[in-house]
Amino acid sequence: MTDRTVISDGIVPTLCRQCDMRCGIDVHIRGGRITKISGRKSHPENSGRVCAKGPAAVDLVYHPERLRVPLKKQSDGTFLSIGYEQALDEIAAAMKGIRKRYDARAMGVWTGEAIGFLQQEAYARRFVHAFGSPNYFSAESVCYAARHIAYQLVQGYYNACPDYANARTIVFWGANLGHSHPPYMWAVEQALRKGARLIVIDPRRTAAARKADLFLQILPGTDAALAWGVAHLLIADSQYDKSFVANYSLGFEALAAYAARFTPEYVASQTGLPIDGIRRLAKLVAEGRPRVAHYAGISMEHQSNGLNTVRIIAALAGLCGAVDQAGGDIWPQVAPLRKLTLYDSHPLSDQGPIGQQRFPALYHFRKQCHSMELMDTILDNNPYPLRGMIITGANPVLTNPNAGKVHKALAALDLLVVRDLFLTPTAKQASYVLPAASFLERSELHSFPHRQQIQLTTKILDVDGVTDEYTFWRDLAERLDLKDPYFPWSTEEEVNGWLLEPAGVSLEKMKALADGYVYAPLEFNKYRSQPFPTASGRFEFTSAYLKGLGHSELPEYVAPDVKPNAQKAYPLVLITGARYPLYYHSRFRNIKRLQRVKRAVVEIAAPDAMALDITDGEQVRVETRQGAIVLAVQICARSDIRAGVIQIGHGWDEANVNLLTDDTDLDPISGYPNLKLVPARIRKLESD
Ligand SMILES: Nc1nc2c(c(=O)[nH]1)N[C@H]1C(S)=C(S)[C@@H](COP(=O)(O)OP(=O)(O)OC[C@H]3O[C@@H](n4cnc5c(=O)[nH]c(N)nc54)[C@H](O)[C@@H]3O)O[C@H]1N2
Ligand SMILES: Nc1nc2c(c(=O)[nH]1)N[C@H]1C(S)=C(S)[C@@H](COP(=O)(O)OP(=O)(O)OC[C@H]3O[C@@H](n4cnc5c(=O)[nH]c(N)nc54)[C@H](O)[C@@H]3O)O[C@H]1N2
Ligand code: SF4
Ligand SMILES: [Mo]
């Protein structure tokens, strides 16, 4: 192995990009090898702390199973090692063939959570548009965009990180931030030490719930009823910001009229929560005003009424006057960086981006095609053939719903290229697998909107046989005669210089700023002197945009039809994908020091287990209308999970919960799958 570090001995500061928190880290190098990774004390995101995944990056980059040579699938299904140049020549030739036989839109590109959102995603978007196809997909068909669109509709922007450290009341709606966003939880803990109150709304008693002043063990899928109930009490008790509502909002009368039906009694009947718990939540929210921080977690998006659930949560911040406010929601200025995407010059929106017709909001606000439409498009050649895909940094065979269909669709493609560090279940389906660079093997710009800061990461390592994202897209573009017009930069470093031009800070200066550069100081209460960036310029409780698409203008509550015992054949409610602290979706199960959880389990309440006559650790079959998997039972004591609800984590190859999930039960606005509300049953194995 002749991998080379940028210096042979010393410490290099950079960011950890093993999750979107991007903690500041110091990479320790000795004798040309990375020996240790530690938290960087001076970095504002983490002040020296890291989660266990941070230091484990050493094991990731030097992992013995890492891909180091391109692989080509043979006719017998086995892989043959080939050279990089040959792989790219053949991929380019296959793409030209697809374009000639069908047209450019028969090619698509898909990026996953692993490569990040700013620069690496933009290369992929730029490439596919330069090729002439509008078909760019990402994890945003199941994550983040529904929240983004909901907030965008209400207030014109979305910022995932409220000002936790200065909040007085913090509400987690279906989120477990200590596992999923450690630095955010550290900021929450700072606020708790100053006397803030934490409310956790979750069907499971999570690590966050154990720290909470109030834990509301809600029935899955009913959060909108609870949020409406809070709105009702704030309005009925005159505990809302009347000046904000009168001067800066739109649709309050309609909101107040609709909220009236959400009495604590009605909300209790929907959510399964005690009336005094509902009242206490509203009281804590009212007392915290305006320093109230709401966090709508992924579970809000993974419900059939998810986008509207987030809208009513966003509306609560307006009622509390917690918008653009210290201790509340932050309205950041956008980072002054150049754009790599080609939507201005090559919108291609008339080329039938997949999913645009059925779910226009995702394309309108996020310029994303919808992966919930992709598999059927491939399998049915409808509305047009999609015959080739390049996937980078994603593992949809384990992470997209209805894995059986994903497997079939990917197998039906004429060309599937997968770039990854490992031979994942998705990579195994590819015609070509290309070894990808990890975050320590590239230099890229990151933006931290909640601090209005940008930072450049340092390339620490060159790994033999591996190419970074930019080099890959540029080399492929060259073979398609697209390099000069679209990928003219010879290195990623040159791209970084170009991106930075409007920022008023040179590449050299950025390199020297190990903890980033604040492009503008944070300001609050800007809405008093400038319009909200919504269609009306006001904070919108009602949406004319959604009304125009045939939806209700209010974020109405729709009672879920999936409830414990509501469906005879499938009496349990399966929620999926609760985050493991040391795994990240399908990643890190191959890193020994992170292997604290050895197998997938189905979490179940003790009384439900007893009724089914199943014992802790027993292997059972969990069945849904989509399929079945066999895995071990984990009985939860002390009401750690709500009765009638079961939970299975995602990302396991041997017990892939996405074999159980559905890609047709979708939120009508966002098109997001219902990953937290799947009707299910459990069978004992011996009953076969
Ligand atoms: N270690 C680690 N960190 C991660 C990830 C990872 O895989 N591992 N993934 C990252 C990604 S991409 C994302 S999107 C985030 C997600 O981060 P979070 O949004 O914090 O998601 P979870 O940690 O899964 O917590 C979701 C909680 O919602 C609960 N829940 C399920 N259904 C409902 C419901 O209907 N209502 C309510 N109120 N609660 C419900 C679940 O029991 C669970 O405890 O995490 C990110 N961070
Ligand atoms: N049932 C169920 N399914 C879910 C969820 C759920 O809650 N329930 N959550 C969903 C959510 S919120 C999300 S965001 C998705 C995430 O879905 P994916 O984006 O598919 O997530 P990962 O499993 O993290 O896949 C990342 C892949 O990239 C590879 N990789 C790591 N680093 C790099 C790199 O630097 N470059 C490249 N090219 N590759 C790299 C990893 O080895 C891994 O194979 O999963 C979704 N799936
Ligand atoms: S929370 Fe952990 S994985 Fe995420 S950036 Fe920080 S150290 Fe890395
Ligand atoms: Mo996600």
PDB file of C-alpha atoms in Angstrom, residues 260-375:
ATOM      1  CA  ALA A 260     -60.724  25.785  17.313  1.00  0.00           C
ATOM      2  CA  ARG A 261     -61.663  22.123  16.837  1.00  0.00           C
ATOM      3  CA  PHE A 262     -58.361  20.930  18.355  1.00  0.00           C
ATOM      4  CA  THR A 263     -59.468  20.985  21.942  1.00  0.00           C
ATOM      5  CA  PRO A 264     -57.261  19.048  24.384  1.00  0.00           C
ATOM      6  CA  GLU A 265     -59.983  16.368  24.487  1.00  0.00           C
ATOM      7  CA  TYR A 266     -60.016  15.935  20.695  1.00  0.00           C
ATOM      8  CA  VAL A 267     -56.204  15.987  20.517  1.00  0.00           C
ATOM      9  CA  ALA A 268     -56.059  13.346  23.242  1.00  0.00           C
ATOM     10  CA  SER A 269     -58.433  11.147  21.252  1.00  0.00           C
ATOM     11  CA  GLN A 270     -56.134  11.375  18.216  1.00  0.00           C
ATOM     12  CA  THR A 271     -52.690  11.224  19.781  1.00  0.00           C
ATOM     13  CA  GLY A 272     -53.357   8.866  22.662  1.00  0.00           C
ATOM     14  CA  LEU A 273     -51.788  11.442  25.006  1.00  0.00           C
ATOM     15  CA  PRO A 274     -53.125  12.522  28.386  1.00  0.00           C
ATOM     16  CA  ILE A 275     -55.016  15.838  28.396  1.00  0.00           C
ATOM     17  CA  ASP A 276     -52.788  17.299  31.101  1.00  0.00           C
ATOM     18  CA  GLY A 277     -49.698  16.448  29.018  1.00  0.00           C
ATOM     19  CA  ILE A 278     -51.130  18.341  26.052  1.00  0.00           C
ATOM     20  CA  ARG A 279     -51.926  21.347  28.266  1.00  0.00           C
ATOM     21  CA  ARG A 280     -48.472  21.219  29.846  1.00  0.00           C
ATOM     22  CA  LEU A 281     -46.823  21.279  26.416  1.00  0.00           C
ATOM     23  CA  ALA A 282     -48.796  24.394  25.442  1.00  0.00           C
ATOM     24  CA  LYS A 283     -47.952  26.007  28.782  1.00  0.00           C
ATOM     25  CA  LEU A 284     -44.204  25.368  28.413  1.00  0.00           C
ATOM     26  CA  VAL A 285     -44.300  26.730  24.868  1.00  0.00           C
ATOM     27  CA  ALA A 286     -46.198  29.841  26.040  1.00  0.00           C
ATOM     28  CA  GLU A 287     -43.789  30.389  28.937  1.00  0.00           C
ATOM     29  CA  GLY A 288     -40.745  30.143  26.692  1.00  0.00           C
ATOM     30  CA  ARG A 289     -41.957  32.801  24.236  1.00  0.00           C
ATOM     31  CA  PRO A 290     -40.228  34.106  22.153  1.00  0.00           C
ATOM     32  CA  ARG A 291     -37.230  31.879  22.935  1.00  0.00           C
ATOM     33  CA  VAL A 292     -38.809  28.660  21.698  1.00  0.00           C
ATOM     34  CA  ALA A 293     -36.866  26.225  19.507  1.00  0.00           C
ATOM     35  CA  HIS A 294     -38.778  23.525  17.650  1.00  0.00           C
ATOM     36  CA  TYR A 295     -36.971  20.687  15.910  1.00  0.00           C
ATOM     37  CA  ALA A 296     -39.065  18.701  13.441  1.00  0.00           C
ATOM     38  CA  GLY A 297     -37.225  15.389  13.040  1.00  0.00           C
ATOM     39  CA  ILE A 298     -37.204  12.943  10.185  1.00  0.00           C
ATOM     40  CA  SER A 299     -40.307  11.216  11.564  1.00  0.00           C
ATOM     41  CA  MET A 300     -42.400  14.248  10.698  1.00  0.00           C
ATOM     42  CA  GLU A 301     -41.441  13.777   7.044  1.00  0.00           C
ATOM     43  CA  HIS A 302     -42.006  10.013   7.075  1.00  0.00           C
ATOM     44  CA  GLN A 303     -45.769  10.308   7.686  1.00  0.00           C
ATOM     45  CA  SER A 304     -48.526  10.402   5.089  1.00  0.00           C
ATOM     46  CA  ASN A 305     -49.426  13.954   6.140  1.00  0.00           C
ATOM     47  CA  GLY A 306     -45.797  14.887   6.797  1.00  0.00           C
ATOM     48  CA  LEU A 307     -45.298  18.100   4.892  1.00  0.00           C
ATOM     49  CA  ASN A 308     -48.370  19.655   6.483  1.00  0.00           C
ATOM     50  CA  THR A 309     -47.263  18.379   9.885  1.00  0.00           C
ATOM     51  CA  VAL A 310     -44.045  20.352   9.473  1.00  0.00           C
ATOM     52  CA  ARG A 311     -46.014  23.382   8.269  1.00  0.00           C
ATOM     53  CA  ILE A 312     -48.104  23.524  11.418  1.00  0.00           C
ATOM     54  CA  ILE A 313     -44.961  23.083  13.555  1.00  0.00           C
ATOM     55  CA  ALA A 314     -43.366  25.959  11.608  1.00  0.00           C
ATOM     56  CA  ALA A 315     -46.541  28.007  12.160  1.00  0.00           C
ATOM     57  CA  LEU A 316     -46.147  27.571  15.939  1.00  0.00           C
ATOM     58  CA  ALA A 317     -42.855  29.483  15.779  1.00  0.00           C
ATOM     59  CA  GLY A 318     -44.730  32.374  14.171  1.00  0.00           C
ATOM     60  CA  LEU A 319     -47.407  32.308  16.867  1.00  0.00           C
ATOM     61  CA  CYS A 320     -44.645  32.398  19.489  1.00  0.00           C
ATOM     62  CA  GLY A 321     -42.793  35.265  17.800  1.00  0.00           C
ATOM     63  CA  ALA A 322     -39.850  32.855  17.709  1.00  0.00           C
ATOM     64  CA  VAL A 323     -38.975  33.498  14.075  1.00  0.00           C
ATOM     65  CA  ASP A 324     -35.713  35.259  13.216  1.00  0.00           C
ATOM     66  CA  GLN A 325     -35.157  35.459  16.935  1.00  0.00           C
ATOM     67  CA  ALA A 326     -32.397  34.759  19.480  1.00  0.00           C
ATOM     68  CA  GLY A 327     -33.259  31.483  21.217  1.00  0.00           C
ATOM     69  CA  GLY A 328     -35.634  30.610  18.389  1.00  0.00           C
ATOM     70  CA  ASP A 329     -35.472  30.086  14.662  1.00  0.00           C
ATOM     71  CA  ILE A 330     -32.492  31.566  12.808  1.00  0.00           C
ATOM     72  CA  TRP A 331     -32.952  33.214   9.405  1.00  0.00           C
ATOM     73  CA  PRO A 332     -29.524  32.969   7.829  1.00  0.00           C
ATOM     74  CA  GLN A 333     -28.114  34.895   4.922  1.00  0.00           C
ATOM     75  CA  VAL A 334     -27.158  32.566   2.097  1.00  0.00           C
ATOM     76  CA  ALA A 335     -23.402  31.894   1.754  1.00  0.00           C
ATOM     77  CA  PRO A 336     -21.877  34.121  -0.934  1.00  0.00           C
ATOM     78  CA  LEU A 337     -20.539  31.318  -3.123  1.00  0.00           C
ATOM     79  CA  ARG A 338     -20.758  30.765  -6.848  1.00  0.00           C
ATOM     80  CA  LYS A 339     -23.195  28.143  -8.072  1.00  0.00           C
ATOM     81  CA  LEU A 340     -21.973  25.057  -9.905  1.00  0.00           C
ATOM     82  CA  THR A 341     -25.406  23.901 -10.984  1.00  0.00           C
ATOM     83  CA  LEU A 342     -26.738  24.755 -14.431  1.00  0.00           C
ATOM     84  CA  TYR A 343     -30.389  25.428 -13.627  1.00  0.00           C
ATOM     85  CA  ASP A 344     -30.146  29.038 -14.769  1.00  0.00           C
ATOM     86  CA  SER A 345     -28.583  28.310 -18.159  1.00  0.00           C
ATOM     87  CA  HIS A 346     -29.908  24.734 -18.758  1.00  0.00           C
ATOM     88  CA  PRO A 347     -33.110  24.363 -16.720  1.00  0.00           C
ATOM     89  CA  LEU A 348     -34.308  21.309 -18.754  1.00  0.00           C
ATOM     90  CA  SER A 349     -37.561  21.516 -16.824  1.00  0.00           C
ATOM     91  CA  ASP A 350     -39.421  20.959 -20.120  1.00  0.00           C
ATOM     92  CA  GLN A 351     -37.704  17.575 -20.490  1.00  0.00           C
ATOM     93  CA  GLY A 352     -40.034  15.764 -18.105  1.00  0.00           C
ATOM     94  CA  PRO A 353     -37.946  15.473 -14.933  1.00  0.00           C
ATOM     95  CA  ILE A 354     -39.102  12.238 -13.286  1.00  0.00           C
ATOM     96  CA  GLY A 355     -41.689  12.881 -10.595  1.00  0.00           C
ATOM     97  CA  GLN A 356     -42.193  16.533 -11.458  1.00  0.00           C
ATOM     98  CA  GLN A 357     -45.766  16.062 -12.625  1.00  0.00           C
ATOM     99  CA  ARG A 358     -46.979  14.081  -9.651  1.00  0.00           C
ATOM    100  CA  PHE A 359     -44.968  15.910  -6.973  1.00  0.00           C
ATOM    101  CA  PRO A 360     -44.310  19.368  -8.398  1.00  0.00           C
ATOM    102  CA  ALA A 361     -43.250  20.894  -5.070  1.00  0.00           C
ATOM    103  CA  LEU A 362     -40.066  18.792  -4.842  1.00  0.00           C
ATOM    104  CA  TYR A 363     -38.968  19.897  -8.273  1.00  0.00           C
ATOM    105  CA  HIS A 364     -40.154  23.475  -7.859  1.00  0.00           C
ATOM    106  CA  PHE A 365     -38.361  24.135  -4.575  1.00  0.00           C
ATOM    107  CA  ARG A 366     -35.456  21.687  -4.659  1.00  0.00           C
ATOM    108  CA  LYS A 367     -34.865  20.906  -8.356  1.00  0.00           C
ATOM    109  CA  GLN A 368     -34.948  17.237  -7.483  1.00  0.00           C
ATOM    110  CA  CYS A 369     -36.479  14.355  -9.374  1.00  0.00           C
ATOM    111  CA  HIS A 370     -38.424  11.897  -7.252  1.00  0.00           C
ATOM    112  CA  SER A 371     -36.985   8.481  -6.515  1.00  0.00           C
ATOM    113  CA  MET A 372     -40.460   7.242  -5.528  1.00  0.00           C
ATOM    114  CA  GLU A 373     -41.321   7.463  -9.246  1.00  0.00           C
ATOM    115  CA  LEU A 374     -37.965   6.224 -10.486  1.00  0.00           C
ATOM    116  CA  MET A 375     -38.285   2.477  -9.967  1.00  0.00           C
TER     117      MET A 375
END
